[in-house]
Amino acid sequence: MRFLAITLIVHRPDPITGVHKTTQDRFREVLDNALLAEELGFDGFGVGERHERPFISSSPTVVLSHIAALTRRIRLFTAVTTLSLLDPVRAYEDYATLDHLSRGRLELIIGKGNGTAQRELFHVTPEDQWHRNAEGYEVFRQLWRQDKVTAATRFRPPLRDAEGWPRPYQRPVRVWHGSATSKESVDLAARYGDPLFSANVTHPIEPYAELIRYYRERWAFYGHDPARIAVGAGTAGLLVTRTSQEALRAYRPIFESTLAFQRQFGLPVVFETVEDFVERSSALIGSPQQVIDKVHRYHERFGHTVLHLHADANGLTDAQHRASLQLFQSDVAPVLRRDIPDPPFAWGPVPPVTEDEPTHA
């Protein structure tokens, strides 16, 4: 099993202290967390893309380029690239450039994105959002694979013998499809034989398990080898401590602050108590053995081989956050790596690359 640390770069007051960091300090925190993830042996670091408050992750390529310059080994993920909002040609140019700057450490997770404000900002309607996402991906993948592209596009000017520069380092880049609530992204992933990444954050396991089951059905429908399926899954929170009592005691004020925030802004409340949240959500809160057992329970339903964890402290102190990640890597990750297989592809730059650009993992 492989492990990613992911941030959406939420920028709001700390749920416990109320301190609201400056924008510059928040970005510095993201960079520090990426360095910590590489130091501790995580396999990837992901940056989301959102174009509305309270997120400041509107330019993931810029943030990931900076992280690429600071790191050497860890793979760099988008989480997710909102192709429904973007011109696929411009997106290709940005990510092909980042692919070179990172020496082939880039992987994309794409999706239509969530949020009314960002949809309105880009004049995208709920009715055409999925069509935009599918068309954007089809153009994007052609640009990555072909020297010249002709496409009768609906949501941007048509392309005729269009060239995308620079040509990419990886040929092609691996693209995962983010899945939260809809079958459209699942079918798109299965159609092209691409891996699926389940959000697995807001609700209990059932709706996510159903979408992954549907993905496997559509994968078979399109005639792909079932041995090549790769599924990733998210988590709703992380706090690993030596005992379950210690974890619950430390996480309770964070949960209660988050619950108050949800109610204040009229957001749907799925879990009313921290005990219910720990039991029925995907959050990994407890002792190392509790966390191992929970990942195994989810693996039985999902068959996933990649797991993402929160890169941010999310109300924990810096010391608590670091200790939790360290304990996960020392006591949890080795067991899960032994028990659960890796994805069915090499964890590194996607071949082939040109002879004058040697592969660096």
Short mmCIF file of C-alpha atoms in Angstrom, two decimals:
data_model
loop_
_atom_site.label_atom_id
_atom_site.label_comp_id
_atom_site.label_asym_id
_atom_site.label_seq_id
_atom_site.Cartn_x
_atom_site.Cartn_y
_atom_site.Cartn_z
CA MET A 1 0.00 0.00 0.00
CA ARG A 2 1.09 3.57 -0.75
CA PHE A 3 0.41 6.66 1.35
CA LEU A 4 -0.16 10.28 0.35
CA ALA A 5 -0.37 13.39 2.50
CA ILE A 6 -2.87 15.86 1.01
CA THR A 7 -3.88 19.46 1.68
CA LEU A 8 -6.70 21.57 0.24
CA ILE A 9 -5.01 24.64 1.81
CA VAL A 10 -7.97 25.67 3.91
CA HIS A 11 -7.34 29.16 5.29
CA ARG A 12 -9.48 29.82 8.35
CA PRO A 13 -8.83 30.31 12.06
CA ASP A 14 -7.39 27.39 13.99
CA PRO A 15 -10.39 25.44 15.38
CA ILE A 16 -8.85 25.36 18.87
CA THR A 17 -6.78 28.53 19.33
CA GLY A 18 -8.73 30.80 16.98
CA VAL A 19 -5.45 32.09 15.52
CA HIS A 20 -5.78 33.02 11.84
CA LYS A 21 -2.40 32.76 10.14
CA THR A 22 -1.42 35.18 7.41
CA THR A 23 -1.69 33.93 3.85
CA GLN A 24 2.10 33.83 3.59
CA ASP A 25 2.41 31.81 6.82
CA ARG A 26 -0.26 29.38 5.64
CA PHE A 27 1.64 28.75 2.40
CA ARG A 28 4.84 28.33 4.40
CA GLU A 29 3.05 25.72 6.50
CA VAL A 30 2.12 23.80 3.35
CA LEU A 31 5.75 23.76 2.21
CA ASP A 32 6.91 22.63 5.65
CA ASN A 33 4.34 19.84 5.65
CA ALA A 34 5.53 18.67 2.23
CA LEU A 35 9.11 18.51 3.51
CA LEU A 36 7.92 16.65 6.60
CA ALA A 37 6.01 14.15 4.44
CA GLU A 38 9.14 13.39 2.42
CA GLU A 39 11.27 13.20 5.56
CA LEU A 40 8.91 10.68 7.15
CA GLY A 41 8.73 8.48 4.05
CA PHE A 42 5.32 9.27 2.55
CA ASP A 43 4.98 8.22 -1.08
CA GLY A 44 3.18 11.34 -2.33
CA PHE A 45 2.08 14.85 -1.44
CA GLY A 46 -1.10 16.32 -2.90
CA VAL A 47 -2.41 19.87 -3.28
CA GLY A 48 -6.08 20.52 -4.01
CA GLU A 49 -7.62 23.09 -6.33
CA ARG A 50 -10.47 25.30 -5.14
CA HIS A 51 -11.49 28.78 -6.25
CA GLU A 52 -13.55 29.98 -3.31
CA ARG A 53 -13.33 30.88 0.36
CA PRO A 54 -11.94 29.52 2.72
CA PHE A 55 -9.44 27.86 0.35
CA ILE A 56 -6.30 29.45 -1.07
CA SER A 57 -5.46 26.55 -3.37
CA SER A 58 -6.43 28.23 -6.65
CA SER A 59 -2.96 27.67 -8.20
CA PRO A 60 -1.82 24.13 -7.43
CA THR A 61 0.76 24.14 -10.23
CA VAL A 62 2.56 27.08 -8.60
CA VAL A 63 2.54 25.46 -5.16
CA LEU A 64 3.61 22.06 -6.50
CA SER A 65 6.41 23.65 -8.53
CA HIS A 66 7.79 25.18 -5.34
CA ILE A 67 7.49 21.84 -3.56
CA ALA A 68 9.22 20.14 -6.51
CA ALA A 69 12.20 22.45 -6.01
CA LEU A 70 12.39 21.64 -2.29
CA THR A 71 12.00 17.85 -2.50
CA ARG A 72 13.74 15.05 -4.32
CA ARG A 73 11.81 11.79 -4.00
CA ILE A 74 8.15 12.24 -3.12
CA ARG A 75 5.58 12.11 -5.94
CA LEU A 76 3.44 15.21 -6.46
CA PHE A 77 -0.33 14.94 -6.82
CA THR A 78 -3.17 17.31 -7.64
CA ALA A 79 -6.24 16.75 -5.50
CA VAL A 80 -8.15 17.50 -7.63
CA THR A 81 -7.48 19.35 -10.87
CA THR A 82 -10.87 20.88 -11.73
CA LEU A 83 -10.91 20.36 -15.48
CA SER A 84 -14.56 21.43 -15.68
CA LEU A 85 -13.39 24.98 -14.90
CA LEU A 86 -10.19 25.08 -16.95
CA ASP A 87 -9.16 25.40 -20.56
CA PRO A 88 -7.60 21.97 -21.18
CA VAL A 89 -4.90 23.46 -23.43
CA ARG A 90 -3.76 25.86 -20.71
CA ALA A 91 -3.98 23.09 -18.13
CA TYR A 92 -1.81 20.87 -20.34
CA GLU A 93 0.84 23.60 -20.69
CA ASP A 94 1.01 24.17 -16.94
CA TYR A 95 1.21 20.51 -16.02
CA ALA A 96 3.62 19.52 -18.79
CA THR A 97 5.93 22.25 -17.49
CA LEU A 98 5.55 21.00 -13.92
CA ASP A 99 6.21 17.47 -15.15
CA HIS A 100 9.64 18.58 -16.35
CA LEU A 101 10.43 20.69 -13.29
CA SER A 102 9.66 17.73 -11.04
CA ARG A 103 11.58 15.23 -13.20
CA GLY A 104 8.50 13.10 -13.81
CA ARG A 105 7.18 13.07 -10.24
CA LEU A 106 3.76 14.45 -11.23
CA GLU A 107 0.46 12.55 -11.01
CA LEU A 108 -2.95 14.11 -11.53
CA ILE A 109 -6.25 13.48 -9.82
CA ILE A 110 -8.93 15.19 -11.91
CA GLY A 111 -12.57 15.98 -11.20
CA LYS A 112 -15.36 18.42 -11.87
CA GLY A 113 -14.85 20.15 -8.50
CA ASN A 114 -17.34 21.20 -5.83
CA GLY A 115 -18.75 24.53 -4.76
CA THR A 116 -21.29 26.96 -6.20
CA ALA A 117 -19.09 30.05 -5.87
CA GLN A 118 -16.23 28.69 -7.98
CA ARG A 119 -18.67 27.38 -10.59
CA GLU A 120 -20.26 30.82 -10.88
CA LEU A 121 -16.83 32.47 -11.00
CA PHE A 122 -16.04 30.54 -14.19
CA HIS A 123 -19.59 30.74 -15.62
CA VAL A 124 -20.09 26.99 -15.48
CA THR A 125 -23.59 25.63 -14.98
CA PRO A 126 -24.57 22.49 -13.05
CA GLU A 127 -26.02 21.12 -16.28
CA ASP A 128 -22.79 21.33 -18.28
CA GLN A 129 -20.23 20.70 -15.52
CA TRP A 130 -19.83 16.98 -16.20
CA HIS A 131 -19.75 17.52 -19.98
CA ARG A 132 -17.01 20.13 -19.51
CA ASN A 133 -15.03 17.75 -17.33
CA ALA A 134 -15.26 14.91 -19.86
CA GLU A 135 -14.42 17.11 -22.86
CA GLY A 136 -11.56 18.78 -21.01
CA TYR A 137 -10.08 15.42 -20.10
CA GLU A 138 -10.37 14.05 -23.63
CA VAL A 139 -8.53 17.07 -25.05
CA PHE A 140 -5.97 17.04 -22.23
CA ARG A 141 -5.08 13.37 -22.73
CA GLN A 142 -4.79 13.82 -26.51
CA LEU A 143 -2.43 16.78 -26.07
CA TRP A 144 -0.30 14.71 -23.70
CA ARG A 145 -0.06 11.81 -26.14
CA GLN A 146 -0.07 13.36 -29.60
CA ASP A 147 2.17 15.93 -31.30
CA LYS A 148 -0.81 17.50 -33.07
CA VAL A 149 -4.44 17.46 -31.99
CA THR A 150 -7.64 18.12 -33.92
CA ALA A 151 -10.80 18.28 -31.82
CA ALA A 152 -14.31 19.61 -32.46
CA THR A 153 -14.74 20.99 -28.97
CA ARG A 154 -17.94 22.45 -27.58
CA PHE A 155 -16.70 24.47 -24.60
CA ARG A 156 -13.62 26.10 -26.13
CA PRO A 157 -12.61 27.04 -29.69
CA PRO A 158 -12.07 23.91 -31.83
CA LEU A 159 -8.52 22.65 -32.33
CA ARG A 160 -6.99 21.90 -35.70
CA ASP A 161 -3.48 20.43 -35.79
CA ALA A 162 -2.87 22.13 -32.45
CA GLU A 163 0.51 21.63 -30.77
CA GLY A 164 1.09 21.71 -27.03
CA TRP A 165 4.46 22.90 -25.74
CA PRO A 166 6.53 21.84 -23.96
CA ARG A 167 6.20 18.20 -24.82
CA PRO A 168 5.88 16.32 -21.51
CA TYR A 169 8.50 14.42 -19.57
CA GLN A 170 6.26 11.44 -18.79
CA ARG A 171 4.53 9.86 -21.75
CA PRO A 172 1.85 9.82 -20.56
CA VAL A 173 1.31 11.24 -17.08
CA ARG A 174 -0.83 9.02 -14.85
CA VAL A 175 -4.29 10.47 -14.30
CA TRP A 176 -6.57 9.37 -11.46
CA HIS A 177 -10.26 10.31 -11.45
CA GLY A 178 -11.61 11.79 -8.25
CA SER A 179 -14.94 10.27 -7.20
CA ALA A 180 -17.27 11.64 -4.52
CA THR A 181 -20.97 11.24 -5.28
CA SER A 182 -21.58 10.72 -8.98
CA LYS A 183 -21.28 7.87 -11.45
CA GLU A 184 -20.06 10.16 -14.26
CA SER A 185 -16.48 10.38 -12.99
CA VAL A 186 -16.48 6.66 -12.27
CA ASP A 187 -17.58 5.79 -15.79
CA LEU A 188 -15.02 8.19 -17.32
CA ALA A 189 -12.22 6.51 -15.37
CA ALA A 190 -13.36 3.03 -16.36
CA ARG A 191 -13.80 4.00 -20.01
CA TYR A 192 -10.17 5.05 -20.36
CA GLY A 193 -8.75 2.35 -18.04
CA ASP A 194 -7.60 4.96 -15.52
CA PRO A 195 -7.31 4.56 -11.73
CA LEU A 196 -10.04 5.85 -9.42
CA PHE A 197 -9.61 7.91 -6.24
CA SER A 198 -12.57 7.87 -3.87
CA ALA A 199 -13.05 11.01 -1.75
CA ASN A 200 -14.30 8.86 1.16
CA VAL A 201 -14.47 11.83 3.54
CA THR A 202 -17.96 13.15 4.22
CA HIS A 203 -20.17 10.07 4.65
CA PRO A 204 -19.98 6.55 6.09
CA ILE A 205 -18.57 3.84 3.87
CA GLU A 206 -21.65 2.70 1.95
CA PRO A 207 -22.02 5.29 -0.85
CA TYR A 208 -18.30 5.20 -1.61
CA ALA A 209 -18.25 1.40 -1.66
CA GLU A 210 -21.19 1.43 -4.08
CA LEU A 211 -19.37 3.77 -6.50
CA ILE A 212 -16.24 1.62 -6.39
CA ARG A 213 -18.34 -1.47 -7.07
CA TYR A 214 -19.84 0.35 -10.07
CA TYR A 215 -16.32 1.29 -11.25
CA ARG A 216 -15.35 -2.37 -11.29
CA GLU A 217 -18.49 -3.22 -13.26
CA ARG A 218 -17.80 -0.53 -15.85
CA TRP A 219 -14.13 -1.55 -16.02
CA ALA A 220 -15.22 -5.04 -17.05
CA PHE A 221 -17.83 -3.61 -19.44
CA TYR A 222 -15.11 -1.69 -21.30
CA GLY A 223 -13.00 -4.85 -21.55
CA HIS A 224 -10.04 -3.93 -19.34
CA ASP A 225 -7.90 -6.43 -17.46
CA PRO A 226 -9.25 -6.63 -13.87
CA ALA A 227 -5.71 -7.13 -12.59
CA ARG A 228 -4.90 -3.56 -13.70
CA ILE A 229 -7.51 -1.86 -11.51
CA ALA A 230 -6.14 0.68 -9.03
CA VAL A 231 -8.27 2.41 -6.39
CA GLY A 232 -7.25 5.09 -3.91
CA ALA A 233 -9.28 6.37 -0.96
CA GLY A 234 -9.25 9.37 1.32
CA THR A 235 -9.69 9.73 5.08
CA ALA A 236 -11.67 12.21 7.14
CA GLY A 237 -9.00 12.88 9.74
CA LEU A 238 -5.88 11.49 11.39
CA LEU A 239 -4.63 11.25 14.95
CA VAL A 240 -2.55 8.24 15.96
CA THR A 241 -1.56 8.01 19.63
CA ARG A 242 -0.38 5.20 21.88
CA THR A 243 -3.86 4.64 23.33
CA SER A 244 -7.40 5.11 22.05
CA GLN A 245 -8.31 7.13 25.15
CA GLU A 246 -5.53 9.62 24.48
CA ALA A 247 -6.60 10.02 20.84
CA LEU A 248 -10.26 10.55 21.70
CA ARG A 249 -9.42 13.07 24.41
CA ALA A 250 -7.16 15.10 22.10
CA TYR A 251 -9.53 14.99 19.12
CA ARG A 252 -12.79 15.80 20.95
CA PRO A 253 -12.32 19.62 21.02
CA ILE A 254 -11.35 19.61 17.32
CA PHE A 255 -14.49 17.67 16.40
CA GLU A 256 -16.72 19.90 18.54
CA SER A 257 -15.26 23.06 16.96
CA THR A 258 -15.79 21.63 13.47
CA LEU A 259 -19.35 20.63 14.38
CA ALA A 260 -20.09 24.18 15.58
CA PHE A 261 -18.67 25.58 12.33
CA GLN A 262 -20.88 23.27 10.25
CA ARG A 263 -23.99 24.31 12.16
CA GLN A 264 -23.11 28.00 12.03
CA PHE A 265 -22.92 27.97 8.24
CA GLY A 266 -25.80 25.58 7.66
CA LEU A 267 -23.62 22.74 6.44
CA PRO A 268 -24.97 19.19 6.63
CA VAL A 269 -24.04 17.34 9.82
CA VAL A 270 -23.46 13.63 9.30
CA PHE A 271 -21.85 12.67 12.62
CA GLU A 272 -23.34 14.19 15.80
CA THR A 273 -20.71 12.96 18.28
CA VAL A 274 -16.98 12.37 18.20
CA GLU A 275 -17.57 8.74 19.16
CA ASP A 276 -19.83 8.25 16.14
CA PHE A 277 -17.31 10.08 13.94
CA VAL A 278 -14.47 7.82 15.05
CA GLU A 279 -16.59 4.69 14.64
CA ARG A 280 -18.43 5.27 11.35
CA SER A 281 -16.40 7.82 9.37
CA SER A 282 -13.16 7.12 7.53
CA ALA A 283 -11.17 9.11 10.12
CA LEU A 284 -8.16 7.24 11.50
CA ILE A 285 -8.24 8.24 15.16
CA GLY A 286 -6.94 5.90 17.82
CA SER A 287 -4.10 3.57 18.66
CA PRO A 288 -1.90 2.09 15.92
CA GLN A 289 -3.79 -1.22 16.07
CA GLN A 290 -7.16 0.53 15.83
CA VAL A 291 -5.99 2.42 12.75
CA ILE A 292 -4.62 -0.77 11.15
CA ASP A 293 -7.89 -2.58 11.80
CA LYS A 294 -9.97 0.25 10.33
CA VAL A 295 -7.92 0.47 7.13
CA HIS A 296 -8.31 -3.28 6.74
CA ARG A 297 -12.10 -2.97 7.15
CA TYR A 298 -12.22 -0.35 4.42
CA HIS A 299 -9.89 -2.39 2.20
CA GLU A 300 -12.30 -5.31 2.39
CA ARG A 301 -14.98 -3.09 0.81
CA PHE A 302 -12.84 -0.96 -1.50
CA GLY A 303 -9.86 -3.10 -2.49
CA HIS A 304 -7.85 0.13 -2.44
CA THR A 305 -4.05 0.18 -2.59
CA VAL A 306 -3.43 3.92 -2.04
CA LEU A 307 -4.54 5.92 1.00
CA HIS A 308 -4.47 9.66 1.54
CA LEU A 309 -4.05 11.29 4.95
CA HIS A 310 -4.37 14.91 6.01
CA ALA A 311 -1.13 16.84 5.62
CA ASP A 312 -2.42 19.66 7.85
CA ALA A 313 -2.58 19.75 11.64
CA ASN A 314 -6.29 20.72 11.53
CA GLY A 315 -6.39 21.91 15.15
CA LEU A 316 -3.62 19.70 16.52
CA THR A 317 -0.52 21.39 17.83
CA ASP A 318 2.54 21.09 15.62
CA ALA A 319 4.02 18.63 18.12
CA GLN A 320 0.86 16.48 18.16
CA HIS A 321 0.67 16.52 14.36
CA ARG A 322 4.28 15.48 13.88
CA ALA A 323 4.06 12.79 16.56
CA SER A 324 0.91 11.38 14.93
CA LEU A 325 2.52 11.20 11.50
CA GLN A 326 5.67 9.67 12.95
CA LEU A 327 3.68 7.02 14.81
CA PHE A 328 1.69 6.27 11.68
CA GLN A 329 4.88 5.72 9.71
CA SER A 330 6.64 3.69 12.40
CA ASP A 331 3.80 1.49 13.67
CA VAL A 332 0.98 1.56 11.10
CA ALA A 333 2.43 1.98 7.61
CA PRO A 334 4.83 -1.01 7.74
CA VAL A 335 1.97 -3.37 8.65
CA LEU A 336 -0.31 -2.03 5.93
CA ARG A 337 2.50 -2.13 3.36
CA ARG A 338 3.02 -5.79 4.24
CA ASP A 339 -0.65 -6.75 4.26
CA ILE A 340 -2.06 -4.72 1.36
CA PRO A 341 -0.45 -4.79 -2.12
CA ASP A 342 0.80 -1.77 -4.04
CA PRO A 343 -1.05 -0.51 -7.12
CA PRO A 344 -0.42 -2.64 -10.24
CA PHE A 345 2.14 -0.23 -11.71
CA ALA A 346 5.59 1.06 -10.85
CA TRP A 347 5.64 3.93 -8.36
CA GLY A 348 7.73 6.34 -10.38
CA PRO A 349 7.88 8.28 -13.65
CA VAL A 350 5.67 6.73 -16.31
CA PRO A 351 7.83 5.38 -19.16
CA PRO A 352 8.88 5.97 -21.80
CA VAL A 353 11.05 9.05 -21.39
CA THR A 354 13.58 10.20 -23.93
CA GLU A 355 17.12 8.89 -23.78
CA ASP A 356 18.60 12.30 -23.01
CA GLU A 357 16.28 12.70 -20.00
CA PRO A 358 17.11 9.78 -17.66
CA THR A 359 14.50 8.66 -15.15
CA HIS A 360 14.91 9.88 -11.57
CA ALA A 361 12.57 8.36 -8.95
#
